[in-house]
mmCIF file of C-alpha atoms and ligand atoms in Angstrom:
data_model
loop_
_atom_site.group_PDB
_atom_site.id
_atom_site.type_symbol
_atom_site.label_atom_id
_atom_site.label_comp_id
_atom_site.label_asym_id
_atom_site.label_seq_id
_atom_site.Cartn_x
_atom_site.Cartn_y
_atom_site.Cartn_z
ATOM 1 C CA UNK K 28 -10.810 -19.991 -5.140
ATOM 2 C CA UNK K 29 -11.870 -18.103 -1.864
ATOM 3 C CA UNK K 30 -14.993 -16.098 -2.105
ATOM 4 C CA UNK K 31 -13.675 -12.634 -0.671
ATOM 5 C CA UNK K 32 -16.415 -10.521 -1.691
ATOM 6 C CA UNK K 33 -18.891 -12.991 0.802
ATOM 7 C CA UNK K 34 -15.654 -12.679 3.168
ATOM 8 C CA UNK K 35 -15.727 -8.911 2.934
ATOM 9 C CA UNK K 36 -19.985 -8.782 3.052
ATOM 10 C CA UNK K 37 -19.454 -10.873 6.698
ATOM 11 C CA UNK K 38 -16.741 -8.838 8.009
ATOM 12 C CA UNK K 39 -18.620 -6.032 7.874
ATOM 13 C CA UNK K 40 -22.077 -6.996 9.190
ATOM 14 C CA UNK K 41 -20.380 -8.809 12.203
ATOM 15 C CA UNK K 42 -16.935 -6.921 12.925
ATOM 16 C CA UNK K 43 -18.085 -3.754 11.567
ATOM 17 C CA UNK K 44 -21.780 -2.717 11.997
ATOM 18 C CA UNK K 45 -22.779 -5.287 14.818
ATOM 19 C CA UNK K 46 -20.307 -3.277 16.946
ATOM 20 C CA UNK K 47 -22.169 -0.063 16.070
ATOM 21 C CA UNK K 48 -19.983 1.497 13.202
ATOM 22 C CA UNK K 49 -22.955 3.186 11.222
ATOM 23 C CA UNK K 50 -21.421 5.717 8.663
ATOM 24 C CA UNK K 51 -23.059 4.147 5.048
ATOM 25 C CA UNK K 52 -19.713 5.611 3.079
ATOM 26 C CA UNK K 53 -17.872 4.353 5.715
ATOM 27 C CA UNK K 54 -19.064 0.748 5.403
ATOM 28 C CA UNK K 55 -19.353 0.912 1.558
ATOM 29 C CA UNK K 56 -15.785 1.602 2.229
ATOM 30 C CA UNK K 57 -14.811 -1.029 3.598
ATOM 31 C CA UNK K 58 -16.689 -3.629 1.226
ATOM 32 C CA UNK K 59 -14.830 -2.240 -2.047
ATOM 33 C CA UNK K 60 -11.393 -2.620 -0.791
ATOM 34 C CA UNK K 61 -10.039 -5.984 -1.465
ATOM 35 C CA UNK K 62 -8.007 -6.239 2.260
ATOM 36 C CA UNK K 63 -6.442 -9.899 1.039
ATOM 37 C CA UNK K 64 -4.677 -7.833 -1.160
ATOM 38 C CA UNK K 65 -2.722 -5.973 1.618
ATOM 39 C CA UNK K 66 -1.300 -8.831 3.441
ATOM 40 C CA UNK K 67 1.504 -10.836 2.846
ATOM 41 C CA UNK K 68 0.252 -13.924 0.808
ATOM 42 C CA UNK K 69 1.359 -16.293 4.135
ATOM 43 C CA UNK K 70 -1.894 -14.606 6.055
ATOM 44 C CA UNK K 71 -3.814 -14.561 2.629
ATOM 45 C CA UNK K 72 -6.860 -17.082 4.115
ATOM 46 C CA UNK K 73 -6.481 -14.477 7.340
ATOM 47 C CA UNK K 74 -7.358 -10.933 5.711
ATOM 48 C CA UNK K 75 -11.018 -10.432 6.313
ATOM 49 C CA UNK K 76 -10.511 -12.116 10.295
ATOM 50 C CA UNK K 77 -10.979 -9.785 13.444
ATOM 51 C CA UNK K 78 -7.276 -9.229 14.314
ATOM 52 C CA UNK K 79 -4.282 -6.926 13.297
ATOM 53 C CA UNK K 80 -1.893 -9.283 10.991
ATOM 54 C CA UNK K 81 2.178 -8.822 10.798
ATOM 55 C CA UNK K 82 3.365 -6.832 7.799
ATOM 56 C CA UNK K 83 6.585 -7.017 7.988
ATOM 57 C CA UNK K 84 9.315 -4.854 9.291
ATOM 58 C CA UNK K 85 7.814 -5.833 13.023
ATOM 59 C CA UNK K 86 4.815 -3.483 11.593
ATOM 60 C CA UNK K 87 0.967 -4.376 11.497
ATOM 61 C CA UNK K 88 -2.332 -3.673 9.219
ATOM 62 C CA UNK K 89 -4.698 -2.946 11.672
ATOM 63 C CA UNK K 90 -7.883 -4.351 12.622
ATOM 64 C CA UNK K 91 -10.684 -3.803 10.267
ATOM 65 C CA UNK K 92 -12.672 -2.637 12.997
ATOM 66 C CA UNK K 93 -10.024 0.089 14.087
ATOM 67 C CA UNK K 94 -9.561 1.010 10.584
ATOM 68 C CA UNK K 95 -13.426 1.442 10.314
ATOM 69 C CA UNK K 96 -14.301 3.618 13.419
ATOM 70 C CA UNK K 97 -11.220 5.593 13.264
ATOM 71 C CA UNK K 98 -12.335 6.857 9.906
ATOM 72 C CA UNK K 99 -15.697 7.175 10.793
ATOM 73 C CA UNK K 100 -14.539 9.425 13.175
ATOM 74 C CA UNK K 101 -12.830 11.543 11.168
ATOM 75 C CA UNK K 102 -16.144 11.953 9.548
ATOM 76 C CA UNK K 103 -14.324 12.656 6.223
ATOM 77 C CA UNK K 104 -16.277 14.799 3.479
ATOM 78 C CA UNK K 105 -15.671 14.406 0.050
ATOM 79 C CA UNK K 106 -14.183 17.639 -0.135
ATOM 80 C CA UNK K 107 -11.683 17.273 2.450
ATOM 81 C CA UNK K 108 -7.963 17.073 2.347
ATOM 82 C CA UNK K 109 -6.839 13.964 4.993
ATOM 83 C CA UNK K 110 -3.221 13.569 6.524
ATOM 84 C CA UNK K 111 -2.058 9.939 7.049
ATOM 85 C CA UNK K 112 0.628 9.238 9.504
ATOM 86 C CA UNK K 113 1.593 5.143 9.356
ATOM 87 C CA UNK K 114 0.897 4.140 6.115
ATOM 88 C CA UNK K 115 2.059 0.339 6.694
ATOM 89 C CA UNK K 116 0.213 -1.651 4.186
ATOM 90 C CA UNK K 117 -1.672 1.073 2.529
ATOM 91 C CA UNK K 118 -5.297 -0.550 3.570
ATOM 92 C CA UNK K 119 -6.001 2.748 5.735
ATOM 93 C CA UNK K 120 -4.856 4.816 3.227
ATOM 94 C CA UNK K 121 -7.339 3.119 0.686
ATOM 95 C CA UNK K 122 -10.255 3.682 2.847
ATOM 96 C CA UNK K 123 -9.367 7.247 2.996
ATOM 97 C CA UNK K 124 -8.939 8.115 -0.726
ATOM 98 C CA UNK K 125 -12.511 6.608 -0.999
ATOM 99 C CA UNK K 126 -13.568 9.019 0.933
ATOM 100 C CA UNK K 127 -11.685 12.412 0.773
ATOM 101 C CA UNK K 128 -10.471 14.475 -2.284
ATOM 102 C CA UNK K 129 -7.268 13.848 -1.663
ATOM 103 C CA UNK K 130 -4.767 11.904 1.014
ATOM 104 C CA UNK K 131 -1.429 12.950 2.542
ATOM 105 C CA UNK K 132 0.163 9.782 3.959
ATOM 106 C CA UNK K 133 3.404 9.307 5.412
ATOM 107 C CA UNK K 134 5.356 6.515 6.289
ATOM 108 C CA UNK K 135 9.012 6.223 7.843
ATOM 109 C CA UNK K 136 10.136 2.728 6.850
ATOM 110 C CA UNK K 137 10.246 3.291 2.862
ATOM 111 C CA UNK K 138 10.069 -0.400 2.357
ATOM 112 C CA UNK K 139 6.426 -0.557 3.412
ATOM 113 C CA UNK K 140 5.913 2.973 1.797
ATOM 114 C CA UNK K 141 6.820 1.946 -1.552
ATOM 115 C CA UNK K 142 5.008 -1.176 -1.335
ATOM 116 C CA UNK K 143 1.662 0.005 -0.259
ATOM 117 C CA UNK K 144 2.476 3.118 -3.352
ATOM 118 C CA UNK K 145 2.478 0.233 -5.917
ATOM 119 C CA UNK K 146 -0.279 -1.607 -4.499
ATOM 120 C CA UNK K 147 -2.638 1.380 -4.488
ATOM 121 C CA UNK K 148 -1.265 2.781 -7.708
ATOM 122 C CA UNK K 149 -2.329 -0.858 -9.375
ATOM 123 C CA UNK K 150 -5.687 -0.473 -8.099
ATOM 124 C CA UNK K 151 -6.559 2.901 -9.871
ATOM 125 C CA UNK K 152 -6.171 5.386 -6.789
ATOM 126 C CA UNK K 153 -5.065 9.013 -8.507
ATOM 127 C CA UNK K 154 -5.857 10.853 -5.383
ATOM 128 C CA UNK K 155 -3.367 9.712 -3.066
ATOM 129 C CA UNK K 156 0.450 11.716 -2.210
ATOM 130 C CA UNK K 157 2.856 9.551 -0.685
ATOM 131 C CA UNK K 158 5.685 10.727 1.830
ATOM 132 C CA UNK K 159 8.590 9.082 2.975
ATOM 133 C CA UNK K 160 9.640 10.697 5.946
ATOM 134 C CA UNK K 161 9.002 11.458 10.127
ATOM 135 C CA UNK K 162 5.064 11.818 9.585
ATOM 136 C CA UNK K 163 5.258 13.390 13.301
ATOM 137 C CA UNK K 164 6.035 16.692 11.835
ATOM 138 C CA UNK K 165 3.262 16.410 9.464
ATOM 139 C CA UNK K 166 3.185 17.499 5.977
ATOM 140 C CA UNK K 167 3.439 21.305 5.656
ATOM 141 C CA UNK K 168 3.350 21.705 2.171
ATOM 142 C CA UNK K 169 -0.403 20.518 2.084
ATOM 143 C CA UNK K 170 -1.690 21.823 5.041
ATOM 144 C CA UNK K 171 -4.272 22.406 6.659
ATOM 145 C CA UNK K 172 -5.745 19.471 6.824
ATOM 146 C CA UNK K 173 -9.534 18.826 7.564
ATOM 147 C CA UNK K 174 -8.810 15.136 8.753
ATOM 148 C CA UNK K 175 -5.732 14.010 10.344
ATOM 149 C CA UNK K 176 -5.296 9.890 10.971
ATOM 150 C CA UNK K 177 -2.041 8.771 13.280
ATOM 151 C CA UNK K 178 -2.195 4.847 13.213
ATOM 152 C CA UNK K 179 0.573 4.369 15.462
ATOM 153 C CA UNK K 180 0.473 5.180 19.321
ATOM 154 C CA UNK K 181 2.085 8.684 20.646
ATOM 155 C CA UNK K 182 3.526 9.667 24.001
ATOM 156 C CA UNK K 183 1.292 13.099 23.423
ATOM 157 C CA UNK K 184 -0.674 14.744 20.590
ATOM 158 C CA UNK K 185 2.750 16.276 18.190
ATOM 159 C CA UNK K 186 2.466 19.716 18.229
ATOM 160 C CA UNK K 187 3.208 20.003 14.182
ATOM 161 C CA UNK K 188 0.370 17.924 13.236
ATOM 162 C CA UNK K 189 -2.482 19.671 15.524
ATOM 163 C CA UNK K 190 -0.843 22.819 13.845
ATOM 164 C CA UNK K 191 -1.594 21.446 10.405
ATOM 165 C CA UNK K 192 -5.180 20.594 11.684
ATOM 166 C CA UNK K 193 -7.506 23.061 9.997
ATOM 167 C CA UNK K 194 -10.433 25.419 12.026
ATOM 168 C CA UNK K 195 -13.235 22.634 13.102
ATOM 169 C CA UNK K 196 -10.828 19.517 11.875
ATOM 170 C CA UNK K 197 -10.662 16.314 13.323
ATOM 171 C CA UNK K 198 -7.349 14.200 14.476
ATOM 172 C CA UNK K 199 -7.762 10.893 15.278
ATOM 173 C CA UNK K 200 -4.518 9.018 17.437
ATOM 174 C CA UNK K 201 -3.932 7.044 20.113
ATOM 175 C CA UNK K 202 -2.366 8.644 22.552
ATOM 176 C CA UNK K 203 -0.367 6.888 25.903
ATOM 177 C CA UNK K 204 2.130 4.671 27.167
ATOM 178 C CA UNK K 205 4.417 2.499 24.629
ATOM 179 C CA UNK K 206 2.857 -0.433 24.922
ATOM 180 C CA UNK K 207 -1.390 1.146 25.493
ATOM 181 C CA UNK K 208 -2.347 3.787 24.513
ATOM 182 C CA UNK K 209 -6.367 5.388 24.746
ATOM 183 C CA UNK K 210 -7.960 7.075 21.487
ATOM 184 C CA UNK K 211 -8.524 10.129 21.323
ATOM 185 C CA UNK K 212 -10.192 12.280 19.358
ATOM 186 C CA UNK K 213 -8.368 15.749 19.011
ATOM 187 C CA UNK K 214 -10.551 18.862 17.497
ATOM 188 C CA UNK K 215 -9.299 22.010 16.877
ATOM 189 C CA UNK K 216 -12.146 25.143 17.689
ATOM 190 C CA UNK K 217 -11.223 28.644 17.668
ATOM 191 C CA UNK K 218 -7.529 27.912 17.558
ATOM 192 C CA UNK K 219 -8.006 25.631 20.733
ATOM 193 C CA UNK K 220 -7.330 21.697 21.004
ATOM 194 C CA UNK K 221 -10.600 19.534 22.591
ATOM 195 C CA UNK K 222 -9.633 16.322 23.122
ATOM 196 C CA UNK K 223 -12.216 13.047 23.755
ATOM 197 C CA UNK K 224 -10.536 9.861 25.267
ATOM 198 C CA UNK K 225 -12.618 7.171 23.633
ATOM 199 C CA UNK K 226 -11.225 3.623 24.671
ATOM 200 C CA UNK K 227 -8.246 1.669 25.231
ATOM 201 C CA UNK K 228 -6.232 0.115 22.358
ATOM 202 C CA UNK K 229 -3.033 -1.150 21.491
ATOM 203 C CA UNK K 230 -0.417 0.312 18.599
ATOM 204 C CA UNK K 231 3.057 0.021 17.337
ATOM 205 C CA UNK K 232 4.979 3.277 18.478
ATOM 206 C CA UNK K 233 4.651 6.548 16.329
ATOM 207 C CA UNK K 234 8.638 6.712 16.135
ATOM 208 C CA UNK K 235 10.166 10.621 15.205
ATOM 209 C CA UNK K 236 11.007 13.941 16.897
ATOM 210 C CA UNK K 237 7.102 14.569 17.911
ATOM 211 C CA UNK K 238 7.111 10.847 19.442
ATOM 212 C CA UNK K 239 8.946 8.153 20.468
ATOM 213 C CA UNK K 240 12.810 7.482 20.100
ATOM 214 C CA UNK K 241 13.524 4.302 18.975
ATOM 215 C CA UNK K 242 14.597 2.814 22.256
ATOM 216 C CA UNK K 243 11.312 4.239 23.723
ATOM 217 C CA UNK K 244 12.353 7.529 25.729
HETATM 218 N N1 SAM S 14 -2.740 1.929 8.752
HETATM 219 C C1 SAM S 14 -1.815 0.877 8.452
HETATM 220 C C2 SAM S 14 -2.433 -0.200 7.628
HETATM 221 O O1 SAM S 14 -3.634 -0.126 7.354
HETATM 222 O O2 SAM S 14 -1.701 -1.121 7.240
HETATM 223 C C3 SAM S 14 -1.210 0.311 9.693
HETATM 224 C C4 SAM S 14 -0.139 1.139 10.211
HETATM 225 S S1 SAM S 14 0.915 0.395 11.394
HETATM 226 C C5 SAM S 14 -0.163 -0.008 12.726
HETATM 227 C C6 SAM S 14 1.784 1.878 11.949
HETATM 228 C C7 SAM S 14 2.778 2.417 10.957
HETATM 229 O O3 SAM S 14 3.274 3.652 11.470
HETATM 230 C C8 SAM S 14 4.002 1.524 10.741
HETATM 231 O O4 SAM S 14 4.115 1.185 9.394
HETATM 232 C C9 SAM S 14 5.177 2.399 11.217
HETATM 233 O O5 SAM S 14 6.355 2.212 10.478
HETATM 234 C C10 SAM S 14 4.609 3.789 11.017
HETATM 235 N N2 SAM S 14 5.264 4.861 11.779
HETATM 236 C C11 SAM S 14 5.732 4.857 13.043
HETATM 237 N N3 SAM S 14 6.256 6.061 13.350
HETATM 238 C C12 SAM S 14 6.103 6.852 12.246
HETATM 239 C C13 SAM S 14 6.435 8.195 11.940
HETATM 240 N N4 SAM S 14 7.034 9.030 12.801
HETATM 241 N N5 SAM S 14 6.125 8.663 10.701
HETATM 242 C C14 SAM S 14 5.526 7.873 9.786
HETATM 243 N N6 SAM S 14 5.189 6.589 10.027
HETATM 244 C C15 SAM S 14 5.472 6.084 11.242
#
């Protein structure tokens, strides 16, 4: 039987904090949730390994390094209320509800959402509200949101969701061309949108009537 706690305890001292993620709840984060859990069993012996892995439905669980400095960026308080769009496997969205009061996410393909529901509702999360729907118009009903996290790459920041974005939140997306994209960090301050282009990365397409179409127009 694989050790994954020793897997998890490496992946985050040399994917995680070697590359300068230094958030303690952030990291602490990332060595409670059990990623091999979130994979299909074929990439099992792959979960705690620096890459993005397939999840079916041509859709990906990120990196755990892009799953750990978009949420530090986010720089989530226990307090806050965080929208999720992309909820693919549900890893993100376990990182989050570790870390917020409550989490918003939305996912499109209901396949994955109802997967990554069960998962998460088998390992004891109470604080998390799942949506099946076009996560580009956000989620209203909750809003406004002191975190927002978009794991999937836009053509432009969707007007709904900086709308949902409360006074001094944070948005995290990448934002760019289908196939690159650059992430940004989106903050809202007196009403107005600041936005910091961090670095270069590479996302499946944030598909809905704020993004993409499906054929990528
Ligand atoms: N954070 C996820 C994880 O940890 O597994 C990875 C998410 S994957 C890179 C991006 C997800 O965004 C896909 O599951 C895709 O179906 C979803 N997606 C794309 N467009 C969407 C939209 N408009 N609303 C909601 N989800 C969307």
């Amino acid at each position: 039987m694989r050790d994954y706690k020793y897997e998890r305890e490496r992946m985050v001292e040399t994917q995680i904090r070697a590359r300068g993620v230094r958030d303690e709840r952030v990291l602490q984060a990332m060595l409670r949730v059990p990623r091999h859990l979130f994979v299909p069993p074929e990439f099992e012996d792959m979960a705690y390994a620096d890459t993005p892995l397939p999840i079916g439905e041509g859709q990906t669980i990120s990196q755990p390094y892009m799953v750990a400095v978009m949420t530090e960026l986010l720089e989530i308080k226990e307090t806050d209320k965080v929208l999720e769009i992309g909820t693919g496997s549900g890893y993100q969205t376990a990182i989050l509800a570790e870390l917020a009061s409550l989490v918003v996410t939305v996912e499109r393909i209901e396949t994955l959402l109802r997967k990554a529901e069960r998962r998460l509702t088998e390992l004891g999360y109470t604080n998390i509200i799942f949506i099946v729907g076009d996560g580009t118009l956000g989620w209203k009903k909750e809003a406004p949101y002191q975190g927002i996290i978009v794991t999937a790459g836009a053509p432009e920041v969707p007007p709904s969701l900086f709308e949902q974005l409360d006074e001094g939140g944070r948005m995290v997306i990448p934002v760019g061309a289908w196939g690159y994209q650059t992430l940004t960090l989106v903050r809202k301050e007196n009403g107005r949108m600041i936005k910091e282009e961090l670095f270069g990365c590479t996302f499946v397409p944030l598909i809905g009537k704020e993004g993409w179409k499906e054929n990528g127009a």
